[in-house]
């Protein structure tokens, strides 16, 4: 791994994430502008290997919307030309191409896809999407479906189950346990006097100490309960404020600002509880490492954790004397290390119990799991076939009636309608000169028929939207392709690195209204 080459992105997903990218094998179906732009971002990011599947030749029209081909490429294999261009961008990526129609490959050689980590399927019609999704589910290969169509775009992730340890949420409460301190933290806090006469010493007592002490005093006079009502929370803050000796005490200001951390509910969140209660948390010999560690977490929470997950072990910056801060850091780190050791023991016991090698899950993996135990995520996606044949009728009707979502839902329905149109008339609406009025009428009839099949009798789409869809003529506009391809590559990185949370649902880009929306169908 070249740390200099990938320096900026290493700061986002770290060496573990970069290693996952460099080991990934990505297959791109159709290398028009949408697919090429998605793959370009992954090649620049240092993905291990790419395979481009496209049976078409470069035409003059491609020069107007695809920067991965040039005049010399006209008449040549599009897959070969794009592959050569992308290889130039990063020579450490292993790039291959196959001159074959993706639709044909899906039909005739389904086992071909099992060799990849992930497939980016661009510009596929509905029938091919359904078949590919089925093939990849069976082979346990992730799929990202991508489509740009005029000023509309679609991105849809499909994978049976995607588990994430390091979900990197934007906002998350520090794991300080101010409302549930363990013995060592309690002991440290008890040895610090808030009524110290030295003003300088008083100004540099960390807010963690202040709040743990104040919370303890509060519970003693409130039947063991922490503040819960708005009045009690205000009263608690005033209680903390009353201990200030002078107005320039930043540590007390920080304590008042952080008082909400005392009010936070104890124990694990409902989301983590749900993961612990999942049927997969009953491990077997075929369980993934993630679910084995979840099983260990479940045991830990019920026993040593006393309702809590393992401690993260880090503390934020705060106004404090150096001595107090270092001692606090050591206490938090020691507790986190002790929790990791307990978890490690439980993981080994579970592995032994299910007939697996007790050391098959490494200590760094268990440590990372413990550090992120409050942020675990499990994403499960419906099969495309299920969504297409049995979508949520109430959701479709709700979106069509909602001014904010009607455009996105309209495009979703029309992107499916144009595929039906193509199956019937062997061309996309508006694809060729002439007959535009007839295409508009036919697409409107097709869309209404589709809505009826979806259980939305009586629902209609705006004529303007149907007209625009025909005017697009199935064209890929580079600016839309680049944007939608960028969204797709972002989702690929989330899936490959198992960091951040991929989109759950069908993403629709509406270039007319400049909106990006997620539909849950």
Coordinates of C-alpha atoms in Angstrom, one line a residue:
X1 CA 0.0 0.0 0.0
X2 CA 1.4 3.4 -0.9
X3 CA 0.7 5.7 2.1
X4 CA 1.9 8.8 0.1
X5 CA -0.3 8.0 -2.9
X6 CA -3.5 7.5 -0.9
X7 CA -2.7 9.8 2.0
X8 CA -5.9 11.9 1.9
X9 CA -8.3 9.0 1.8
X10 CA -6.4 7.1 4.4
X11 CA -7.4 9.8 6.8
X12 CA -11.1 8.9 6.1
X13 CA -11.2 5.1 6.1
X14 CA -7.7 4.2 7.5
X15 CA -5.3 1.5 6.5
X16 CA -7.9 -1.3 7.1
X17 CA -10.3 0.4 4.7
X18 CA -7.7 1.0 2.1
X19 CA -6.5 -2.7 2.3
X20 CA -10.1 -3.8 1.7
X21 CA -10.3 -1.6 -1.4
X22 CA -7.0 -3.0 -2.7
X23 CA -8.2 -6.5 -2.3
X24 CA -11.5 -5.9 -4.0
X25 CA -12.4 -7.1 -7.4
X26 CA -15.0 -5.0 -9.2
X27 CA -17.0 -5.8 -12.3
X28 CA -18.6 -3.1 -14.4
X29 CA -21.4 -3.9 -16.7
X30 CA -21.7 -1.3 -19.6
X31 CA -19.0 1.3 -19.8
X32 CA -21.0 4.3 -21.0
X33 CA -20.5 7.6 -19.2
X34 CA -22.3 6.5 -16.0
X35 CA -20.3 3.3 -15.6
X36 CA -17.0 4.9 -16.6
X37 CA -17.4 7.8 -14.2
X38 CA -18.2 5.4 -11.3
X39 CA -15.2 3.2 -12.1
X40 CA -12.9 6.1 -12.6
X41 CA -13.4 7.1 -8.9
X42 CA -12.7 3.6 -7.7
X43 CA -9.5 3.3 -9.9
X44 CA -8.2 6.6 -8.5
X45 CA -9.0 5.3 -5.0
X46 CA -6.8 2.2 -5.6
X47 CA -9.3 -0.7 -6.0
X48 CA -7.5 -4.0 -6.5
X49 CA -8.9 -5.1 -9.9
X50 CA -11.5 -4.1 -12.4
X51 CA -13.2 -6.1 -15.2
X52 CA -15.2 -4.1 -17.8
X53 CA -18.0 -6.0 -19.7
X54 CA -19.4 -4.3 -22.7
X55 CA -20.0 -5.6 -26.2
X56 CA -20.5 -2.3 -28.1
X57 CA -18.2 -0.3 -30.3
X58 CA -17.3 3.4 -29.7
X59 CA -19.5 5.6 -31.9
X60 CA -19.1 9.3 -32.7
X61 CA -21.9 10.2 -30.3
X62 CA -19.9 8.7 -27.4
X63 CA -17.3 11.4 -27.8
X64 CA -19.8 14.0 -26.6
X65 CA -20.6 12.4 -23.2
X66 CA -17.7 10.0 -22.3
X67 CA -14.3 11.3 -21.4
X68 CA -12.9 7.8 -21.4
X69 CA -12.9 7.5 -25.2
X70 CA -11.5 9.8 -27.9
X71 CA -11.5 10.1 -31.7
X72 CA -9.0 7.3 -32.1
X73 CA -11.4 5.0 -30.3
X74 CA -14.2 5.3 -32.8
X75 CA -15.1 1.9 -34.2
X76 CA -13.0 0.2 -31.6
X77 CA -14.2 -1.9 -28.7
X78 CA -15.7 0.4 -26.0
X79 CA -14.6 -1.9 -23.2
X80 CA -11.0 -2.1 -24.5
X81 CA -10.7 1.7 -25.0
X82 CA -12.2 2.5 -21.6
X83 CA -10.0 -0.1 -19.9
X84 CA -6.9 1.4 -21.4
X85 CA -7.8 4.9 -20.4
X86 CA -8.6 3.9 -16.8
X87 CA -5.4 1.9 -16.5
X88 CA -3.5 5.1 -17.3
X89 CA -5.0 6.8 -14.3
X90 CA -3.6 4.2 -11.8
X91 CA -1.1 1.6 -13.0
X92 CA -1.3 -0.4 -9.7
X93 CA -4.9 -1.4 -10.6
X94 CA -5.3 -4.7 -12.5
X95 CA -7.6 -3.8 -15.4
X96 CA -9.3 -6.3 -17.7
X97 CA -12.1 -6.2 -20.3
X98 CA -14.5 -8.6 -21.9
X99 CA -16.2 -7.7 -25.2
X100 CA -19.6 -9.2 -24.6
X101 CA -23.1 -7.9 -24.0
X102 CA -23.8 -7.9 -20.3
X103 CA -27.4 -9.1 -21.0
X104 CA -26.0 -12.1 -22.9
X105 CA -23.5 -12.8 -20.1
X106 CA -26.3 -12.7 -17.5
X107 CA -28.3 -15.2 -19.6
X108 CA -25.6 -17.6 -20.6
X109 CA -22.9 -17.6 -18.0
X110 CA -24.3 -16.8 -14.5
X111 CA -21.3 -18.4 -12.7
X112 CA -19.0 -15.7 -14.2
X113 CA -20.1 -13.2 -11.5
X114 CA -19.1 -15.3 -8.5
X115 CA -15.4 -14.3 -8.9
X116 CA -16.1 -10.6 -7.9
X117 CA -16.4 -8.7 -4.6
X118 CA -19.0 -6.4 -6.2
X119 CA -20.7 -5.8 -9.5
X120 CA -21.6 -2.3 -10.7
X121 CA -24.5 -2.9 -13.1
X122 CA -25.2 0.2 -15.2
X123 CA -28.0 0.9 -17.7
X124 CA -29.6 -2.5 -17.4
X125 CA -33.3 -2.9 -18.2
X126 CA -35.6 -4.4 -15.6
X127 CA -35.5 -8.0 -16.7
X128 CA -31.7 -8.1 -16.6
X129 CA -31.6 -6.4 -13.2
X130 CA -33.9 -9.0 -11.7
X131 CA -31.8 -11.9 -13.2
X132 CA -28.5 -10.4 -12.1
X133 CA -29.7 -9.7 -8.6
X134 CA -30.8 -13.3 -8.2
X135 CA -27.4 -14.6 -9.5
X136 CA -25.4 -12.4 -7.2
X137 CA -27.5 -13.2 -4.1
X138 CA -26.8 -16.9 -4.6
X139 CA -23.1 -16.2 -5.1
X140 CA -23.0 -13.8 -2.1
X141 CA -21.7 -11.0 -4.4
X142 CA -22.8 -7.4 -3.7
X143 CA -24.5 -5.4 -6.5
X144 CA -24.9 -1.7 -7.1
X145 CA -27.4 -0.9 -9.8
X146 CA -26.9 2.5 -11.5
X147 CA -28.8 4.3 -14.2
X148 CA -28.8 7.7 -15.7
X149 CA -31.5 8.6 -18.1
X150 CA -31.6 12.2 -19.4
X151 CA -32.0 14.3 -16.3
X152 CA -32.9 11.4 -14.1
X153 CA -30.7 9.0 -12.2
X154 CA -31.1 5.9 -10.0
X155 CA -28.8 4.0 -7.6
X156 CA -29.9 0.9 -5.8
X157 CA -27.7 -1.3 -3.5
X158 CA -28.6 -5.0 -3.4
X159 CA -27.1 -7.4 -0.9
X160 CA -28.6 -10.0 1.3
X161 CA -27.0 -8.7 4.5
X162 CA -24.3 -6.0 5.1
X163 CA -22.8 -5.7 8.6
X164 CA -20.8 -2.7 9.7
X165 CA -18.6 -2.4 12.7
X166 CA -17.2 1.1 12.0
X167 CA -20.3 3.0 10.9
X168 CA -18.7 6.5 11.5
X169 CA -21.9 8.3 12.5
X170 CA -21.9 12.1 12.1
X171 CA -22.9 12.8 15.7
X172 CA -22.5 10.4 18.6
X173 CA -22.4 10.8 22.3
X174 CA -19.0 10.3 24.0
X175 CA -18.9 7.1 25.9
X176 CA -18.1 8.7 29.3
X177 CA -20.5 6.8 31.6
X178 CA -21.2 9.9 33.7
X179 CA -24.5 8.4 34.6
X180 CA -23.2 4.9 35.4
X181 CA -19.5 5.2 36.5
X182 CA -17.5 2.0 37.3
X183 CA -15.6 1.6 40.6
X184 CA -12.2 2.9 39.4
X185 CA -13.8 6.1 38.0
X186 CA -15.9 6.6 41.2
X187 CA -12.8 6.2 43.3
X188 CA -10.8 8.7 41.3
X189 CA -13.7 11.2 41.5
X190 CA -14.1 10.8 45.2
X191 CA -10.5 11.7 45.8
X192 CA -11.0 15.2 44.2
X193 CA -12.4 17.9 46.3
X194 CA -14.8 20.3 44.5
X195 CA -14.5 22.8 47.4
X196 CA -10.8 23.1 47.2
X197 CA -9.7 26.6 48.3
X198 CA -7.0 27.1 45.6
X199 CA -8.8 29.0 42.8
X200 CA -6.4 27.7 40.1
X201 CA -7.0 24.1 41.2
X202 CA -10.8 24.7 41.2
X203 CA -10.6 26.0 37.6
X204 CA -8.8 22.9 36.3
X205 CA -11.0 20.1 37.7
X206 CA -12.2 18.2 34.6
X207 CA -16.0 18.4 33.8
X208 CA -16.2 14.6 34.0
X209 CA -15.3 14.7 37.7
X210 CA -17.7 17.6 38.3
X211 CA -20.6 15.9 36.7
X212 CA -20.0 12.5 38.2
X213 CA -19.9 14.1 41.7
X214 CA -22.9 16.3 41.0
X215 CA -24.9 13.3 39.7
X216 CA -24.0 11.3 42.8
X217 CA -25.1 14.1 45.1
X218 CA -28.4 14.5 43.1
X219 CA -29.3 10.8 43.2
X220 CA -28.7 10.7 47.0
X221 CA -31.4 13.4 47.5
X222 CA -33.8 12.1 44.7
X223 CA -34.3 8.4 45.7
X224 CA -31.5 7.2 43.5
X225 CA -32.9 8.8 40.3
X226 CA -31.1 11.0 37.8
X227 CA -32.9 14.2 36.4
X228 CA -35.6 13.2 33.9
X229 CA -38.1 16.0 33.6
X230 CA -37.3 19.4 31.9
X231 CA -37.6 21.1 35.3
X232 CA -35.3 18.6 37.0
X233 CA -32.7 19.0 34.2
X234 CA -32.8 22.8 34.5
X235 CA -32.5 22.4 38.3
X236 CA -29.5 20.1 37.9
X237 CA -27.7 22.6 35.6
X238 CA -28.4 25.4 38.1
X239 CA -27.0 23.0 40.8
X240 CA -23.8 22.6 38.8
X241 CA -23.6 26.4 38.2
X242 CA -23.9 27.1 41.9
X243 CA -20.6 25.4 42.5
X244 CA -18.8 28.0 40.3
X245 CA -16.5 30.3 42.2
X246 CA -15.8 32.8 39.4
X247 CA -17.3 33.5 36.0
X248 CA -14.1 32.6 34.1
X249 CA -14.2 28.9 35.1
X250 CA -14.4 27.2 31.7
X251 CA -14.5 23.8 33.3
X252 CA -17.8 24.5 34.9
X253 CA -19.2 26.1 31.7
X254 CA -18.2 22.8 29.9
X255 CA -19.9 20.8 32.7
X256 CA -23.1 22.8 32.3
X257 CA -23.0 22.3 28.4
X258 CA -22.3 18.6 28.9
X259 CA -24.9 18.0 31.6
X260 CA -27.2 16.3 29.0
X261 CA -24.7 13.4 29.0
X262 CA -25.8 12.7 32.6
X263 CA -29.5 12.6 31.5
X264 CA -28.8 10.1 28.7
X265 CA -30.4 6.7 29.3
X266 CA -28.1 4.0 30.7
X267 CA -27.4 0.8 28.9
X268 CA -27.3 -0.1 25.2
X269 CA -29.6 1.6 22.6
X270 CA -32.7 0.0 21.2
X271 CA -30.9 -0.5 17.9
X272 CA -28.0 -2.4 19.5
X273 CA -30.6 -4.4 21.6
X274 CA -32.3 -5.3 18.3
X275 CA -29.0 -6.5 16.8
X276 CA -28.3 -8.6 20.0
X277 CA -31.8 -10.1 19.7
X278 CA -31.5 -11.0 16.0
X279 CA -31.8 -14.7 15.2
X280 CA -28.2 -14.5 13.7
X281 CA -26.9 -13.7 17.2
X282 CA -27.4 -17.4 18.0
X283 CA -24.1 -18.5 16.4
X284 CA -23.4 -21.7 14.4
X285 CA -20.4 -23.0 12.6
X286 CA -21.4 -21.0 9.5
X287 CA -21.8 -17.7 11.4
X288 CA -19.8 -14.7 10.2
X289 CA -17.2 -13.2 12.5
X290 CA -19.5 -10.2 13.0
X291 CA -22.3 -12.4 14.4
X292 CA -19.9 -14.4 16.6
X293 CA -18.8 -11.1 18.2
X294 CA -22.4 -10.0 18.5
X295 CA -23.1 -13.2 20.5
X296 CA -20.2 -12.4 22.7
X297 CA -21.5 -8.8 23.1
X298 CA -24.9 -10.1 24.2
X299 CA -23.2 -12.3 26.9
X300 CA -21.0 -9.4 28.0
X301 CA -24.0 -6.9 28.3
X302 CA -25.9 -9.5 30.5
X303 CA -22.9 -10.2 32.7
X304 CA -19.7 -8.2 33.1
X305 CA -21.1 -5.1 31.4
X306 CA -24.1 -4.9 33.7
X307 CA -26.3 -3.6 30.9
X308 CA -23.6 -1.6 29.1
X309 CA -21.5 -2.3 26.0
X310 CA -17.7 -2.5 26.3
X311 CA -16.2 1.0 27.0
X312 CA -14.7 2.9 24.0
X313 CA -11.8 4.1 26.1
X314 CA -11.3 7.6 24.7
X315 CA -12.1 11.0 26.3
X316 CA -12.6 14.3 24.5
X317 CA -10.6 17.5 25.0
X318 CA -11.6 19.4 28.1
X319 CA -10.3 22.1 30.5
X320 CA -8.2 20.2 33.0
X321 CA -4.8 20.1 34.7
X322 CA -2.4 17.9 32.9
X323 CA -2.2 15.5 35.8
X324 CA -6.0 15.1 36.1
X325 CA -6.4 14.6 32.3
X326 CA -3.7 12.0 32.0
X327 CA -5.0 10.1 35.1
X328 CA -8.6 10.2 33.6
X329 CA -7.2 8.9 30.2
X330 CA -5.5 6.0 32.0
X331 CA -8.7 5.1 33.9
X332 CA -10.8 5.0 30.7
X333 CA -8.1 3.2 28.7
X334 CA -7.6 0.6 31.5
X335 CA -11.4 -0.1 31.6
X336 CA -11.6 -0.4 27.8
X337 CA -8.6 -2.8 27.8
X338 CA -10.2 -4.9 30.5
X339 CA -13.5 -5.1 28.5
X340 CA -11.6 -6.2 25.4
X341 CA -10.0 -9.0 27.4
X342 CA -13.3 -10.2 28.6
X343 CA -14.8 -10.0 25.1
X344 CA -11.8 -11.8 23.7
X345 CA -12.3 -14.7 26.2
X346 CA -16.0 -14.9 25.4
X347 CA -15.4 -14.8 21.6
X348 CA -12.9 -17.7 22.0
X349 CA -15.3 -19.7 24.0
X350 CA -18.1 -19.2 21.4
X351 CA -15.7 -20.2 18.6
X352 CA -14.7 -23.3 20.5
X353 CA -18.4 -24.2 21.2
X354 CA -19.3 -24.0 17.5
X355 CA -16.3 -26.0 16.4
X356 CA -14.2 -23.2 15.0
X357 CA -10.6 -22.3 15.6
X358 CA -10.7 -20.2 18.8
X359 CA -8.0 -17.8 17.4
X360 CA -9.7 -17.3 14.0
X361 CA -10.9 -13.8 15.0
X362 CA -7.9 -11.6 15.7
X363 CA -7.5 -9.4 18.8
X364 CA -7.3 -6.2 16.7
X365 CA -10.7 -7.2 15.1
X366 CA -12.2 -7.8 18.6
X367 CA -10.7 -4.5 19.8
X368 CA -12.2 -2.6 16.9
X369 CA -15.6 -4.3 17.5
X370 CA -15.5 -3.3 21.2
X371 CA -14.5 0.3 20.4
X372 CA -17.5 0.6 18.0
X373 CA -19.9 -1.7 19.9
X374 CA -22.5 1.1 20.3
X375 CA -22.3 2.0 16.6
X376 CA -22.9 -1.4 14.9
X377 CA -25.2 -1.5 11.9
X378 CA -26.9 -4.3 10.0
X379 CA -28.4 -3.5 6.6
X380 CA -30.6 -5.9 4.8
X381 CA -32.0 -5.3 1.3
X382 CA -35.0 -6.6 -0.4
X383 CA -34.4 -8.5 -3.6
X384 CA -35.0 -6.3 -6.7
X385 CA -37.6 -8.8 -7.9
X386 CA -39.6 -8.4 -4.6
X387 CA -39.5 -4.7 -4.9
X388 CA -40.6 -4.7 -8.5
X389 CA -43.4 -7.3 -8.0
X390 CA -44.6 -6.4 -4.5
X391 CA -43.6 -2.8 -3.6
X392 CA -45.2 -0.9 -0.7
X393 CA -48.4 0.5 -2.4
X394 CA -49.0 2.9 0.5
X395 CA -45.5 4.3 0.1
X396 CA -46.0 4.8 -3.7
X397 CA -49.3 6.5 -3.2
X398 CA -47.9 8.7 -0.3
X399 CA -45.0 9.8 -2.5
X400 CA -47.1 10.5 -5.5
X401 CA -49.4 12.7 -3.4
X402 CA -46.5 14.5 -1.7
X403 CA -45.3 17.6 -3.5
X404 CA -41.7 17.0 -2.3
X405 CA -41.5 13.4 -3.4
X406 CA -43.9 13.3 -6.4
X407 CA -41.0 14.0 -8.9
X408 CA -38.8 11.3 -7.5
X409 CA -41.6 8.7 -7.5
X410 CA -42.7 9.8 -11.0
X411 CA -39.1 9.2 -12.3
X412 CA -39.0 5.8 -10.5
X413 CA -42.3 4.7 -12.1
X414 CA -41.2 6.1 -15.5
X415 CA -37.8 4.4 -15.4
X416 CA -39.6 1.1 -15.0
X417 CA -42.2 2.1 -17.7
X418 CA -39.6 2.8 -20.3
X419 CA -38.3 -0.7 -19.8
X420 CA -41.8 -2.1 -20.5
X421 CA -42.0 0.2 -23.5
X422 CA -38.8 -1.1 -24.8
X423 CA -39.9 -4.7 -24.3
X424 CA -43.0 -4.0 -26.4
X425 CA -41.6 -1.6 -29.1
X426 CA -37.9 -2.6 -29.3
X427 CA -36.8 1.0 -28.7
X428 CA -36.8 3.5 -25.9
X429 CA -39.4 6.3 -26.1
X430 CA -38.1 9.3 -28.1
X431 CA -34.9 7.4 -29.0
X432 CA -35.3 8.1 -32.8
X433 CA -36.4 11.1 -34.7
X434 CA -40.1 11.3 -35.5
X435 CA -43.1 9.8 -33.9
X436 CA -42.6 11.7 -30.6
X437 CA -46.4 12.2 -30.1
X438 CA -47.0 8.5 -30.6
X439 CA -44.2 7.7 -28.1
X440 CA -45.6 10.1 -25.5
X441 CA -49.1 8.5 -25.8
X442 CA -47.6 4.9 -25.6
X443 CA -45.4 5.8 -22.6
X444 CA -48.4 7.3 -20.8
X445 CA -50.5 4.2 -21.4
X446 CA -47.6 2.0 -20.3
X447 CA -47.0 4.0 -17.1
X448 CA -50.7 3.9 -16.2
X449 CA -50.7 0.1 -16.8
X450 CA -47.7 -0.2 -14.6
X451 CA -49.3 1.8 -11.8
X452 CA -52.4 -0.4 -12.0
X453 CA -50.2 -3.5 -11.7
X454 CA -48.5 -2.0 -8.7
X455 CA -51.9 -1.6 -7.0
X456 CA -52.2 2.1 -7.6
X457 CA -55.3 2.3 -9.7
X458 CA -56.4 5.9 -10.3
X459 CA -52.9 7.3 -9.7
X460 CA -51.6 9.4 -12.6
X461 CA -48.3 11.0 -13.5
X462 CA -47.9 14.6 -14.7
X463 CA -47.9 15.0 -18.5
X464 CA -44.9 17.2 -18.3
X465 CA -42.8 14.5 -16.7
X466 CA -43.9 11.9 -19.4
X467 CA -43.1 14.4 -22.1
X468 CA -39.6 15.0 -20.6
X469 CA -39.0 11.3 -20.3
X470 CA -39.6 10.9 -24.1
X471 CA -37.6 14.0 -24.8
X472 CA -34.6 12.4 -23.0
X473 CA -34.6 9.6 -25.6
X474 CA -32.6 7.3 -23.2
X475 CA -29.6 9.7 -23.5
X476 CA -26.8 9.7 -20.9
X477 CA -25.9 13.4 -20.2
X478 CA -22.3 13.6 -19.0
X479 CA -23.1 16.0 -16.1
X480 CA -25.8 13.6 -14.8
X481 CA -23.7 10.5 -15.5
X482 CA -20.8 12.0 -13.5
X483 CA -23.0 12.9 -10.6
X484 CA -24.9 9.6 -10.4
X485 CA -21.7 7.6 -11.1
X486 CA -20.1 9.5 -8.2
X487 CA -22.9 8.6 -5.9
X488 CA -22.6 4.9 -7.0
X489 CA -18.8 4.8 -6.4
X490 CA -19.4 6.3 -2.9
X491 CA -21.8 3.4 -2.1
X492 CA -19.3 0.9 -3.5
X493 CA -16.6 2.2 -1.1
X494 CA -19.0 2.0 1.8
X495 CA -19.8 -1.7 0.9
X496 CA -16.2 -2.7 0.3
X497 CA -14.6 -1.0 3.3
X498 CA -17.5 -1.9 5.6
X499 CA -17.4 1.7 6.9
X500 CA -20.1 4.3 6.9
X501 CA -23.7 3.2 6.2
X502 CA -24.8 2.5 2.6
X503 CA -28.1 3.8 1.3
X504 CA -31.1 1.8 2.3
X505 CA -33.7 2.1 -0.4
X506 CA -33.7 3.4 -4.0
X507 CA -31.9 6.6 -4.6
X508 CA -33.5 8.9 -7.3
X509 CA -31.7 12.0 -8.7
X510 CA -34.1 14.5 -10.2
X511 CA -32.1 16.9 -12.4
X512 CA -35.2 19.0 -13.3
X513 CA -35.9 20.0 -9.7
X514 CA -32.3 19.5 -8.5
X515 CA -33.3 17.0 -5.8
X516 CA -31.8 13.8 -4.4
X517 CA -34.2 11.5 -2.6
X518 CA -34.4 8.0 -1.2
X519 CA -37.5 5.9 -1.7
X520 CA -38.2 3.0 0.6
X521 CA -40.3 0.5 -1.4

